[in-house]
Amino acid sequence: MSLIEILGAVLSALAVWLTSRRSMICWPVSLTAAGLYCWVFLKARLYADAGLQIAFCLYVIYGWQHWRQMGKTNGKIRVRRPTHRTLITGLLCGTAGSGIWAFVLTRFTNDPTPITDATLTAYSILAQCWDTMRYRETWLLWIVVDSAYVALFISRDLYPTAVLYAGFILLAVNGYRLWKPDPPAASPS
């Protein structure tokens, strides 16, 4: 347990809470937390998760701009509904990404849990993409992914991070509750 891990955990929890509230300040807080966790995961030899933090930084920058363009006058972001095809395609891409990442990690790193690390990374990228697109289903995927991450982090002695991800599960449940898709815009009479 390090000060960087604790600070990363606090900022990550704050970022998820702000996201669930659809607050724009979630983006700079997320960017800072991802940078800190990149370092934590490199030190723990969770290379896919360290890479994931870099991907999160890129998604944060994109999502920040995307949300700024899609805001409402009350400052909250419109929630969208994905098609069934979009959901299935995303899940299949997550499966493919898992396989590719697992091969790379097994072949080229000393990651002690390459398949778990790869699978959670691939589906985290998908959940972040859905978050950027403002799909409510992002929260359901985060519940599943974060539940598995709790076990992974306990196995790597990253206890503050395991507690953080347990808290993420609760925040994701709340996010799902709060992110109700907006009704379609009324057509002019």
N, CA, C and O of each residue as an XYZ file, in Angstrom:
756
protein
N       0.863     -1.168      0.000
C       0.000      0.000      0.000
C       0.913      1.236      0.000
O       1.825      1.359      0.818
N       0.638      2.132     -0.932
C       1.440      3.344     -1.027
C       0.535      4.567     -1.008
O      -0.678      4.472     -1.197
N       1.149      5.704     -0.779
C       0.404      6.958     -0.789
C      -0.187      7.205     -2.184
O      -1.301      7.714     -2.305
N       0.557      6.847     -3.227
C       0.056      7.033     -4.593
C      -1.191      6.182     -4.815
O      -2.159      6.640     -5.422
N      -1.167      4.934     -4.319
C      -2.338      4.063     -4.466
C      -3.538      4.632     -3.714
O      -4.652      4.629     -4.236
N      -3.326      5.112     -2.517
C      -4.428      5.666     -1.726
C      -4.993      6.911     -2.394
O      -6.211      7.061     -2.494
N      -4.123      7.805     -2.851
C      -4.585      9.003     -3.549
C      -5.321      8.638     -4.839
O      -6.357      9.223     -5.155
N      -4.783      7.673     -5.577
C      -5.452      7.206     -6.789
C      -6.830      6.641     -6.476
O      -7.787      6.876     -7.214
N      -6.926      5.895     -5.379
C      -8.211      5.304     -4.985
C      -9.234      6.387     -4.649
O     -10.385      6.323     -5.082
N      -8.803      7.377     -3.876
C      -9.720      8.453     -3.484
C     -10.197      9.224     -4.719
O     -11.390      9.486     -4.871
N      -9.263      9.583     -5.592
C      -9.636     10.335     -6.797
C     -10.496      9.494     -7.747
O     -11.412     10.017     -8.381
N     -10.206      8.207     -7.844
C     -11.017      7.339     -8.700
C     -12.452      7.242     -8.196
O     -13.398      7.315     -8.980
N     -12.611      7.077     -6.883
C     -13.960      7.013     -6.317
C     -14.704      8.324     -6.557
O     -15.881      8.323     -6.919
N     -14.017      9.426     -6.355
C     -14.630     10.731     -6.601
C     -15.027     10.870     -8.071
O     -16.108     11.374     -8.376
N     -14.169     10.430     -8.972
C     -14.457     10.530    -10.408
C     -15.695      9.715    -10.786
O     -16.535     10.186    -11.552
N     -15.811      8.505    -10.259
C     -16.977      7.672    -10.578
C     -18.239      8.292     -9.991
O     -19.284      8.307    -10.642
N     -18.150      8.798     -8.775
C     -19.315      9.451     -8.171
C     -19.737     10.650     -9.010
O     -20.925     10.837     -9.270
N     -18.773     11.463     -9.437
C     -19.090     12.629    -10.277
C     -19.685     12.201    -11.617
O     -20.587     12.859    -12.135
N     -19.183     11.101    -12.179
C     -19.739     10.584    -13.434
C     -21.182     10.148    -13.236
O     -22.040     10.432    -14.072
N     -21.451      9.459    -12.132
C     -22.825      9.012    -11.875
C     -23.779     10.190    -11.733
O     -24.972     10.074    -12.017
N     -23.240     11.329    -11.290
C     -24.044     12.551    -11.153
C     -24.075     13.348    -12.464
O     -24.696     14.408    -12.543
N     -23.398     12.824    -13.484
C     -23.299     13.449    -14.812
C     -22.671     14.844    -14.730
O     -23.105     15.771    -15.414
N     -21.659     14.977    -13.898
C     -20.961     16.244    -13.711
C     -19.715     16.293    -14.600
O     -18.954     15.328    -14.658
N     -19.512     17.398    -15.281
C     -18.370     17.552    -16.179
C     -17.024     17.512    -15.452
O     -16.009     17.190    -16.069
N     -16.993     17.824    -14.183
C     -15.729     17.819    -13.441
C     -15.175     16.395    -13.300
O     -14.021     16.213    -12.914
N     -15.995     15.392    -13.610
C     -15.528     14.009    -13.534
C     -14.310     13.773    -14.427
O     -13.455     12.948    -14.104
N     -14.230     14.486    -15.536
C     -13.173     14.218    -16.518
C     -11.776     14.582    -16.017
O     -10.892     13.729    -16.094
N     -11.515     15.791    -15.509
C     -10.149     16.058    -15.026
C      -9.779     15.211    -13.806
O      -8.616     14.847    -13.632
N     -10.758     14.901    -12.971
C     -10.486     14.040    -11.818
C     -10.122     12.637    -12.307
O      -9.198     12.015    -11.781
N     -10.841     12.143    -13.303
C     -10.553     10.822    -13.882
C      -9.165     10.776    -14.500
O      -8.449      9.785    -14.355
N      -8.788     11.831    -15.178
C      -7.477     11.886    -15.828
C      -6.350     11.781    -14.794
O      -5.380     11.051    -14.999
N      -6.481     12.495    -13.712
C      -5.479     12.450    -12.648
C      -5.413     11.062    -12.018
O      -4.327     10.524    -11.800
N      -6.563     10.492    -11.731
C      -6.611      9.165    -11.110
C      -5.998      8.108    -12.029
O      -5.268      7.235    -11.560
N      -6.281      8.173    -13.317
C      -5.733      7.193    -14.262
C      -4.208      7.281    -14.317
O      -3.529      6.257    -14.401
N      -3.676      8.484    -14.270
C      -2.220      8.637    -14.263
C      -1.582      8.005    -13.034
O      -0.548      7.344    -13.132
N      -2.196      8.209    -11.887
C      -1.675      7.619    -10.657
C      -1.761      6.093    -10.702
O      -0.821      5.404    -10.304
N      -2.876      5.573    -11.181
C      -3.041      4.121    -11.216
C      -2.171      3.457    -12.274
O      -1.854      2.276    -12.140
N      -1.781      4.163    -13.303
C      -0.841      3.607    -14.270
C       0.445      3.219    -13.535
O       0.990      2.137    -13.750
N       0.913      4.096    -12.684
C       2.118      3.829    -11.894
C       1.905      2.662    -10.932
O       2.759      1.781    -10.833
N       0.784      2.646    -10.229
C       0.498      1.566     -9.264
C       0.495      0.212     -9.963
O       1.076     -0.747     -9.457
N      -0.151      0.126    -11.116
C      -0.258     -1.154    -11.818
C       1.076     -1.587    -12.430
O       1.355     -2.784    -12.499
N       1.893     -0.651    -12.869
C       3.224     -1.018    -13.357
C       4.050     -1.643    -12.239
O       4.738     -2.643    -12.445
N       3.973     -1.043    -11.051
C       4.719     -1.575     -9.908
C       4.212     -2.965     -9.505
O       4.984     -3.774     -8.989
N       2.920     -3.253     -9.735
C       2.336     -4.550     -9.368
C       2.429     -5.572    -10.499
O       1.907     -6.680    -10.378
N       3.090     -5.205    -11.600
C       3.246     -6.058    -12.794
C       1.904     -6.423    -13.415
O       1.765     -7.503    -13.989
N       0.926     -5.548    -13.309
C      -0.353     -5.717    -13.996
C      -0.284     -4.843    -15.253
O      -0.852     -3.753    -15.305
N       0.420     -5.349    -16.250
C       0.775     -4.547    -17.413
C      -0.428     -4.161    -18.262
O      -0.499     -3.038    -18.761
N      -1.367     -5.075    -18.428
C      -2.566     -4.726    -19.203
C      -3.345     -3.630    -18.484
O      -3.889     -2.729    -19.122
N      -3.397     -3.710    -17.166
C      -4.115     -2.681    -16.411
C      -3.377     -1.344    -16.444
O      -4.011     -0.289    -16.436
N      -2.051     -1.379    -16.482
C      -1.292     -0.135    -16.640
C      -1.581      0.468    -18.016
O      -1.791      1.674    -18.148
N      -1.586     -0.385    -19.031
C      -1.935      0.076    -20.381
C      -3.357      0.582    -20.446
O      -3.660      1.537    -21.162
N      -4.226     -0.066    -19.692
C      -5.623      0.360    -19.638
C      -5.728      1.786    -19.108
O      -6.563      2.560    -19.577
N      -4.904      2.134    -18.153
C      -4.947      3.491    -17.612
C      -4.545      4.516    -18.676
O      -5.079      5.625    -18.707
N      -3.617      4.148    -19.533
C      -3.246      5.026    -20.649
C      -4.428      5.160    -21.603
O      -4.745      6.257    -22.064
N      -5.079      4.029    -21.895
C      -6.282      4.077    -22.748
C      -7.360      4.927    -22.089
O      -8.040      5.699    -22.766
N      -7.525      4.793    -20.769
C      -8.504      5.615    -20.059
C      -8.188      7.100    -20.226
O      -9.094      7.912    -20.413
N      -6.911      7.452    -20.160
C      -6.540      8.860    -20.345
C      -7.001      9.360    -21.708
O      -7.508     10.476    -21.824
N      -6.826      8.543    -22.734
C      -7.272      8.933    -24.074
C      -8.796      9.032    -24.139
O      -9.334      9.968    -24.732
N      -9.494      8.065    -23.528
C     -10.957      8.116    -23.487
C     -11.446      9.321    -22.689
O     -12.452      9.939    -23.039
N     -10.735      9.648    -21.626
C     -11.125     10.800    -20.814
C     -11.069     12.070    -21.657
O     -11.993     12.883    -21.627
N     -10.002     12.234    -22.394
C      -9.867     13.430    -23.235
C     -10.980     13.458    -24.274
O     -11.603     14.498    -24.487
N     -11.236     12.318    -24.927
C     -12.313     12.254    -25.917
C     -13.679     12.466    -25.259
O     -14.493     13.249    -25.748
N     -13.921     11.770    -24.157
C     -15.220     11.865    -23.481
C     -15.508     13.261    -22.978
O     -16.646     13.728    -23.037
N     -14.494     13.918    -22.491
C     -14.628     15.286    -22.003
C     -15.134     16.183    -23.126
O     -16.066     16.964    -22.936
N     -14.521     16.069    -24.283
C     -14.955     16.877    -25.431
C     -16.352     16.461    -25.899
O     -17.185     17.311    -26.213
N     -16.599     15.161    -25.941
C     -17.889     14.640    -26.395
C     -19.022     15.114    -25.481
O     -20.064     15.561    -25.960
N     -18.817     15.014    -24.180
C     -19.848     15.436    -23.226
C     -20.060     16.946    -23.292
O     -21.188     17.420    -23.159
N     -18.985     17.699    -23.496
C     -19.136     19.167    -23.591
C     -20.057     19.543    -24.741
O     -20.812     20.510    -24.640
N     -20.003     18.797    -25.824
C     -20.832     19.082    -26.989
C     -22.273     18.614    -26.798
O     -23.169     19.066    -27.510
N     -22.500     17.722    -25.851
C     -23.818     17.119    -25.687
C     -24.527     17.525    -24.401
O     -25.517     16.898    -24.027
N     -24.054     18.540    -23.730
C     -24.648     18.947    -22.463
C     -26.040     19.529    -22.624
O     -26.443     19.938    -23.713
N     -26.751     19.557    -21.534
C     -28.062     20.190    -21.460
C     -27.906     21.512    -20.736
O     -26.855     21.803    -20.164
N     -28.933     22.289    -20.768
C     -28.872     23.578    -20.083
C     -28.731     23.424    -18.576
O     -28.187     24.315    -17.924
N     -29.197     22.335    -18.009
C     -29.061     22.124    -16.564
C     -27.687     21.557    -16.196
O     -27.426     21.258    -15.030
N     -26.809     21.410    -17.196
C     -25.463     20.923    -16.944
C     -25.335     19.411    -16.927
O     -24.224     18.894    -16.807
N     -26.423     18.702    -17.040
C     -26.378     17.243    -17.041
C     -26.347     16.725    -18.475
O     -26.826     17.382    -19.400
N     -25.795     15.579    -18.634
C     -25.593     14.977    -19.946
C     -26.771     14.071    -20.301
O     -27.301     13.362    -19.446
N     -27.168     14.103    -21.559
C     -28.251     13.238    -22.027
C     -27.788     11.785    -22.063
O     -26.707     11.494    -22.576
N     -28.587     10.880    -21.531
C     -28.318      9.446    -21.574
C     -28.957      8.900    -22.842
O     -30.077      9.264    -23.200
N     -28.219      8.014    -23.518
C     -28.690      7.461    -24.792
C     -28.993      5.972    -24.659
O     -28.549      5.309    -23.721
N     -29.759      5.466    -25.619
C     -30.088      4.042    -25.671
C     -29.334      3.395    -26.828
O     -29.500      3.802    -27.978
N     -28.501      2.386    -26.533
C     -27.839      1.682    -27.633
C     -28.789      0.670    -28.266
O     -29.755      0.238    -27.637
N     -28.515      0.300    -29.494
C     -29.295     -0.756    -30.136
C     -28.801     -2.108    -29.618
O     -27.713     -2.205    -29.051
N     -29.605     -3.141    -29.819
C     -29.165     -4.490    -29.429
C     -27.926     -4.879    -30.219
O     -27.022     -5.527    -29.690
N     -27.885     -4.488    -31.472
C     -26.723     -4.795    -32.312
C     -25.466     -4.128    -31.749
O     -24.396     -4.737    -31.738
N     -25.583     -2.901    -31.289
C     -24.445     -2.193    -30.700
C     -23.948     -2.927    -29.459
O     -22.741     -3.079    -29.271
N     -24.858     -3.377    -28.622
C     -24.474     -4.100    -27.412
C     -23.779     -5.421    -27.742
O     -22.739     -5.736    -27.164
N     -24.344     -6.183    -28.658
C     -23.766     -7.484    -29.024
C     -22.410     -7.297    -29.688
O     -21.460     -8.018    -29.384
N     -22.321     -6.337    -30.588
C     -21.043     -6.068    -31.246
C     -19.987     -5.684    -30.217
O     -18.849     -6.149    -30.288
N     -20.354     -4.846    -29.273
C     -19.414     -4.452    -28.227
C     -18.933     -5.637    -27.416
O     -17.737     -5.767    -27.155
N     -19.852     -6.503    -27.015
C     -19.467     -7.669    -26.217
C     -18.564     -8.616    -27.005
O     -17.629     -9.192    -26.449
N     -18.844     -8.773    -28.296
C     -17.986     -9.616    -29.139
C     -16.594     -8.995    -29.305
O     -15.592     -9.709    -29.308
N     -16.535     -7.698    -29.438
C     -15.231     -7.016    -29.506
C     -14.463     -7.194    -28.203
O     -13.245     -7.367    -28.214
N     -15.174     -7.153    -27.084
C     -14.531     -7.398    -25.795
C     -13.928     -8.793    -25.729
O     -12.824     -8.971    -25.214
N     -14.647     -9.780    -26.247
C     -14.145    -11.158    -26.271
C     -12.897    -11.256    -27.153
O     -11.903    -11.873    -26.769
N     -12.960    -10.646    -28.329
C     -11.801    -10.673    -29.234
C     -10.605     -9.961    -28.597
O      -9.479    -10.454    -28.650
N     -10.863     -8.804    -27.998
C      -9.788     -8.075    -27.332
C      -9.171     -8.879    -26.204
O      -7.958     -8.839    -26.000
N     -10.002     -9.610    -25.470
C      -9.504    -10.464    -24.387
C      -8.509    -11.489    -24.919
O      -7.439    -11.695    -24.346
N      -8.883    -12.127    -26.025
C      -8.011    -13.151    -26.606
C      -6.680    -12.581    -27.075
O      -5.626    -13.171    -26.838
N      -6.731    -11.435    -27.738
C      -5.504    -10.804    -28.235
C      -4.609    -10.383    -27.074
O      -3.413    -10.673    -27.065
N      -5.203     -9.689    -26.087
C      -4.424     -9.255    -24.922
C      -3.841    -10.446    -24.173
O      -2.686    -10.397    -23.751
N      -4.617    -11.515    -23.999
C      -4.129    -12.696    -23.272
C      -2.920    -13.303    -23.987
O      -1.949    -13.693    -23.338
N      -2.974    -13.383    -25.309
C      -1.841    -13.906    -26.075
C      -0.595    -13.046    -25.837
O       0.480    -13.569    -25.544
N      -0.746    -11.739    -25.964
C       0.389    -10.819    -25.797
C       0.968    -10.926    -24.387
O       2.183    -11.022    -24.213
N       0.096    -10.910    -23.389
C       0.577    -10.956    -22.006
C       1.252    -12.291    -21.679
O       2.262    -12.329    -20.977
N       0.686    -13.383    -22.195
C       1.263    -14.702    -21.937
C       2.623    -14.844    -22.612
O       3.565    -15.386    -22.034
N       2.707    -14.362    -23.814
C       3.920    -14.530    -24.627
C       5.049    -13.583    -24.251
O       6.217    -13.971    -24.287
N       4.717    -12.341    -23.890
C       5.753    -11.317    -23.791
C       5.931    -10.681    -22.416
O       6.770     -9.791    -22.277
N       5.187    -11.094    -21.396
C       5.339    -10.482    -20.071
C       5.425    -11.546    -18.989
O       5.238    -12.735    -19.246
N       5.707    -11.099    -17.792
C       5.699    -11.991    -16.628
C       4.442    -11.779    -15.787
O       4.453    -12.017    -14.579
N       3.368    -11.334    -16.421
C       2.088    -11.132    -15.734
C       1.634    -12.477    -15.152
O       1.499    -13.448    -15.897
N       1.398    -12.551    -13.841
C       1.015    -13.830    -13.229
C      -0.429    -14.261    -13.529
O      -0.776    -15.424    -13.328
N      -1.261    -13.347    -14.000
C      -2.657    -13.681    -14.305
C      -3.038    -13.092    -15.676
O      -3.909    -12.226    -15.750
N      -2.397    -13.552    -16.749
C      -2.583    -12.890    -18.044
C      -4.004    -12.974    -18.603
O      -4.473    -12.014    -19.214
N      -4.683    -14.071    -18.414
C      -6.037    -14.196    -18.986
C      -7.010    -13.304    -18.232
O      -7.814    -12.603    -18.846
N      -6.944    -13.324    -16.910
C      -7.821    -12.460    -16.113
C      -7.523    -11.000    -16.398
O      -8.437    -10.207    -16.625
N      -6.247    -10.643    -16.386
C      -5.834     -9.266    -16.637
C      -6.321     -8.813    -18.019
O      -6.846     -7.710    -18.170
N      -6.143     -9.667    -19.012
C      -6.546     -9.320    -20.382
C      -8.056     -9.170    -20.511
O      -8.536     -8.222    -21.133
N      -8.798    -10.090    -19.933
C     -10.261    -10.048    -20.050
C     -10.830     -8.816    -19.365
O     -11.680     -8.127    -19.928
N     -10.369     -8.539    -18.162
C     -10.880     -7.374    -17.451
C     -10.487     -6.076    -18.152
O     -11.257     -5.116    -18.167
N      -9.302     -6.053    -18.725
C      -8.876     -4.867    -19.467
C      -9.747     -4.645    -20.695
O     -10.201     -3.528    -20.939
N      -9.981     -5.693    -21.464
C     -10.785     -5.557    -22.690
C     -12.195     -5.073    -22.369
O     -12.712     -4.177    -23.036
N     -12.814     -5.660    -21.354
C     -14.181     -5.248    -21.024
C     -14.231     -3.889    -20.318
O     -15.251     -3.202    -20.377
N     -13.152     -3.500    -19.658
C     -13.081     -2.142    -19.103
C     -13.033     -1.109    -20.222
O     -13.653     -0.050    -20.127
N     -12.300     -1.419    -21.271
C     -12.256     -0.507    -22.425
C     -13.648     -0.384    -23.032
O     -14.078      0.714    -23.384
N     -14.349     -1.500    -23.155
C     -15.716     -1.453    -23.675
C     -16.617     -0.619    -22.769
O     -17.386      0.208    -23.258
N     -16.534     -0.824    -21.460
C     -17.369     -0.051    -20.532
C     -17.050      1.439    -20.618
O     -17.953      2.274    -20.563
N     -15.771      1.769    -20.752
C     -15.400      3.180    -20.879
C     -15.950      3.761    -22.184
O     -16.399      4.906    -22.218
N     -15.913      2.976    -23.241
C     -16.476      3.426    -24.519
C     -17.977      3.682    -24.368
O     -18.483      4.704    -24.832
N     -18.680      2.769    -23.727
C     -20.119      2.951    -23.518
C     -20.393      4.161    -22.635
O     -21.386      4.862    -22.830
N     -19.511      4.410    -21.657
C     -19.661      5.590    -20.808
C     -19.524      6.856    -21.649
O     -20.314      7.792    -21.518
N     -18.526      6.871    -22.500
C     -18.309      8.020    -23.379
C     -19.519      8.262    -24.275
O     -19.875      9.408    -24.550
N     -20.148      7.184    -24.728
C     -21.324      7.300    -25.594
C     -22.609      7.545    -24.794
O     -23.687      7.706    -25.368
N     -22.480      7.572    -23.465
C     -23.581      7.871    -22.551
C     -24.665      6.787    -22.554
O     -25.855      7.092    -22.474
N     -24.244      5.514    -22.648
C     -25.183      4.398    -22.572
C     -25.358      3.979    -21.117
O     -24.376      3.799    -20.397
N     -26.584      3.828    -20.695
C     -26.862      3.402    -19.322
C     -26.255      2.027    -19.026
O     -25.860      1.753    -17.893
N     -26.183      1.178    -20.031
C     -25.674     -0.186    -19.858
C     -24.215     -0.227    -19.405
O     -23.741     -1.261    -18.934
N     -23.508      0.883    -19.543
C     -22.131      0.932    -19.052
C     -22.059      0.530    -17.588
O     -21.121     -0.149    -17.171
N     -23.046      0.947    -16.809
C     -23.024      0.681    -15.372
C     -23.185     -0.806    -15.075
O     -22.571     -1.309    -14.134
N     -23.999     -1.523    -15.857
C     -24.142     -2.974    -15.651
C     -22.828     -3.694    -15.947
O     -22.424     -4.595    -15.212
N     -22.170     -3.287    -17.024
C     -20.884     -3.896    -17.358
C     -19.848     -3.578    -16.285
O     -19.051     -4.445    -15.925
N     -19.845     -2.353    -15.771
C     -18.906     -2.014    -14.707
C     -19.147     -2.854    -13.455
O     -18.193     -3.221    -12.770
N     -20.401     -3.162    -13.147
C     -20.689     -3.993    -11.968
C     -20.012     -5.361    -12.110
O     -19.390     -5.851    -11.168
N     -20.136     -5.967    -13.284
C     -19.531     -7.279    -13.524
C     -18.003     -7.194    -13.485
O     -17.348     -7.980    -12.800
N     -17.446     -6.239    -14.219
C     -15.987     -6.094    -14.313
C     -15.388     -5.765    -12.944
O     -14.395     -6.369    -12.539
N     -15.981     -4.824    -12.243
C     -15.430     -4.424    -10.950
C     -15.509     -5.547     -9.923
O     -14.635     -5.660     -9.064
N     -16.536     -6.372    -10.000
C     -16.632     -7.521     -9.088
C     -15.446     -8.462     -9.287
O     -14.863     -8.944     -8.316
N     -15.095     -8.719    -10.533
C     -13.939     -9.583    -10.811
C     -12.628     -8.900    -10.415
O     -11.701     -9.557     -9.942
N     -12.555     -7.580    -10.611
C     -11.346     -6.856    -10.220
C     -11.096     -6.930     -8.721
O      -9.942     -6.988     -8.299
N     -12.134     -6.930     -7.916
C     -11.943     -7.021     -6.465
C     -11.128     -8.265     -6.132
O     -10.169     -8.199     -5.363
N     -11.510     -9.391     -6.708
C     -10.787    -10.641     -6.446
C      -9.345    -10.568     -6.962
O      -8.420    -11.022     -6.287
N      -9.156    -10.002     -8.148
C      -7.808     -9.884     -8.705
C      -6.913     -9.035     -7.803
O      -5.776     -9.413     -7.522
N      -7.418     -7.902     -7.356
C      -6.598     -7.009     -6.549
C      -6.294     -7.596     -5.172
O      -5.212     -7.365     -4.632
N      -7.215     -8.336     -4.605
C      -6.930     -9.019     -3.335
C      -5.807    -10.032     -3.553
O      -4.910    -10.157     -2.718
N      -5.856    -10.755     -4.676
C      -4.810    -11.748     -4.952
C      -3.439    -11.112     -5.162
O      -2.420    -11.786     -5.007
N      -3.396     -9.824     -5.513
C      -2.129     -9.111     -5.736
C      -1.753     -8.230     -4.551
O      -0.831     -7.420     -4.648
N      -2.463     -8.382     -3.430
C      -2.203     -7.602     -2.209
C      -2.392     -6.099     -2.411
O      -1.726     -5.301     -1.751
N      -3.279     -5.708     -3.304
C      -3.613     -4.300     -3.533
C      -4.923     -4.009     -2.794
O      -5.960     -3.771     -3.414
N      -4.858     -4.032     -1.475
C      -6.060     -3.940     -0.661
C      -6.805     -2.610     -0.779
O      -8.031     -2.628     -0.891
N      -6.131     -1.460     -0.761
C      -6.898     -0.222     -0.957
C      -7.613     -0.198     -2.315
O      -8.722      0.320     -2.439
N      -6.958     -0.765     -3.317
C      -7.580     -0.805     -4.641
C      -8.749     -1.783     -4.663
O      -9.756     -1.519     -5.320
N      -8.636     -2.898     -3.959
C      -9.755     -3.849     -3.865
C     -10.954     -3.189     -3.178
O     -12.095     -3.356     -3.610
N     -10.687     -2.441     -2.107
C     -11.767     -1.722     -1.413
C     -12.372     -0.682     -2.351
O     -13.592     -0.524     -2.409
N     -11.519      0.022     -3.082
C     -12.001      1.009     -4.058
C     -12.952      0.363     -5.061
O     -14.033      0.891     -5.321
N     -12.554     -0.773     -5.624
C     -13.383     -1.416     -6.638
C     -14.663     -1.994     -6.045
O     -15.678     -2.077     -6.737
N     -14.631     -2.389     -4.788
C     -15.872     -2.789     -4.118
C     -16.800     -1.574     -4.021
O     -18.009     -1.682     -4.227
N     -16.215     -0.427     -3.707
C     -17.006      0.811     -3.702
C     -17.506      1.175     -5.086
O     -18.612      1.695     -5.232
N     -16.683      0.902     -6.122
C     -17.120      1.155     -7.499
C     -18.388      0.376     -7.835
O     -19.244      0.860     -8.575
N     -18.503     -0.826     -7.289
C     -19.702     -1.630     -7.542
C     -20.929     -0.882     -7.024
O     -21.943     -0.784     -7.716
N     -20.832     -0.362     -5.816
C     -21.955      0.404     -5.247
C     -22.229      1.669     -6.057
O     -23.383      2.019     -6.303
N     -21.159      2.352     -6.471
C     -21.339      3.553     -7.291
C     -21.961      3.211     -8.647
O     -22.760      3.982     -9.178
N     -21.595      2.059     -9.201
C     -22.170      1.645    -10.483
C     -23.659      1.323    -10.342
O     -24.452      1.643    -11.228
N     -24.029      0.700     -9.246
C     -25.459      0.451     -8.992
C     -26.201      1.787     -8.932
O     -27.281      1.937     -9.504
N     -25.611      2.745     -8.238
C     -26.226      4.068     -8.147
C     -26.238      4.768     -9.511
O     -27.220      5.421     -9.866
N     -25.162      4.634    -10.261
C     -25.110      5.225    -11.599
C     -26.201      4.665    -12.497
O     -26.845      5.407    -13.239
N     -26.405      3.357    -12.428
C     -27.468      2.741    -13.232
C     -28.834      3.296    -12.820
O     -29.691      3.559    -13.664
N     -29.017      3.467    -11.523
C     -30.279      4.016    -11.022
C     -30.487      5.444    -11.516
O     -31.601      5.812    -11.888
N     -29.437      6.243    -11.522
C     -29.557      7.653    -11.891
C     -29.599      7.911    -13.396
O     -30.219      8.877    -13.841
N     -28.955      7.067    -14.169
C     -28.858      7.302    -15.617
C     -30.063      6.720    -16.336
O     -29.976      5.646    -16.932
N     -31.152      7.403    -16.284
C     -32.337      6.981    -17.026
C     -32.310      7.687    -18.375
O     -32.134      8.904    -18.429
N     -32.483      6.943    -19.467
C     -32.461      7.606    -20.779
C     -33.513      8.704    -20.860
O     -34.627      8.563    -20.355
N     -33.131      9.797    -21.506
C     -34.050     10.906    -21.709
C     -35.138     10.480    -22.694
O     -34.870      9.722    -23.626
N     -36.363     10.965    -22.491
C     -37.402     10.654    -23.470
C     -37.057     11.306    -24.811
O     -36.377     12.331    -24.854
N     -37.532     10.703    -25.899
C     -37.267     11.310    -27.200
C     -37.805     12.735    -27.246
O     -38.825     13.046    -26.631
N     -37.117     13.584    -27.971
C     -37.550     14.975    -28.089
C     -38.915     15.034    -28.775
O     -39.170     14.335    -29.755
N     -39.781     15.887    -28.229
C     -41.126     16.034    -28.817
C     -41.009     16.741    -30.159
O     -40.249     17.697    -30.313
N     -41.768     16.256    -31.113
C     -41.754     16.911    -32.429
C     -42.664     18.137    -32.382
O     -43.680     18.136    -31.687
N     -42.293     19.189    -33.128
C     -43.111     20.399    -33.116
C     -44.515     20.123    -33.661
O     -44.674     19.334    -34.593
N     -45.518     20.761    -33.091
C     -46.904     20.525    -33.494
C     -47.235     21.312    -34.741
O     -48.361     21.242    -35.234
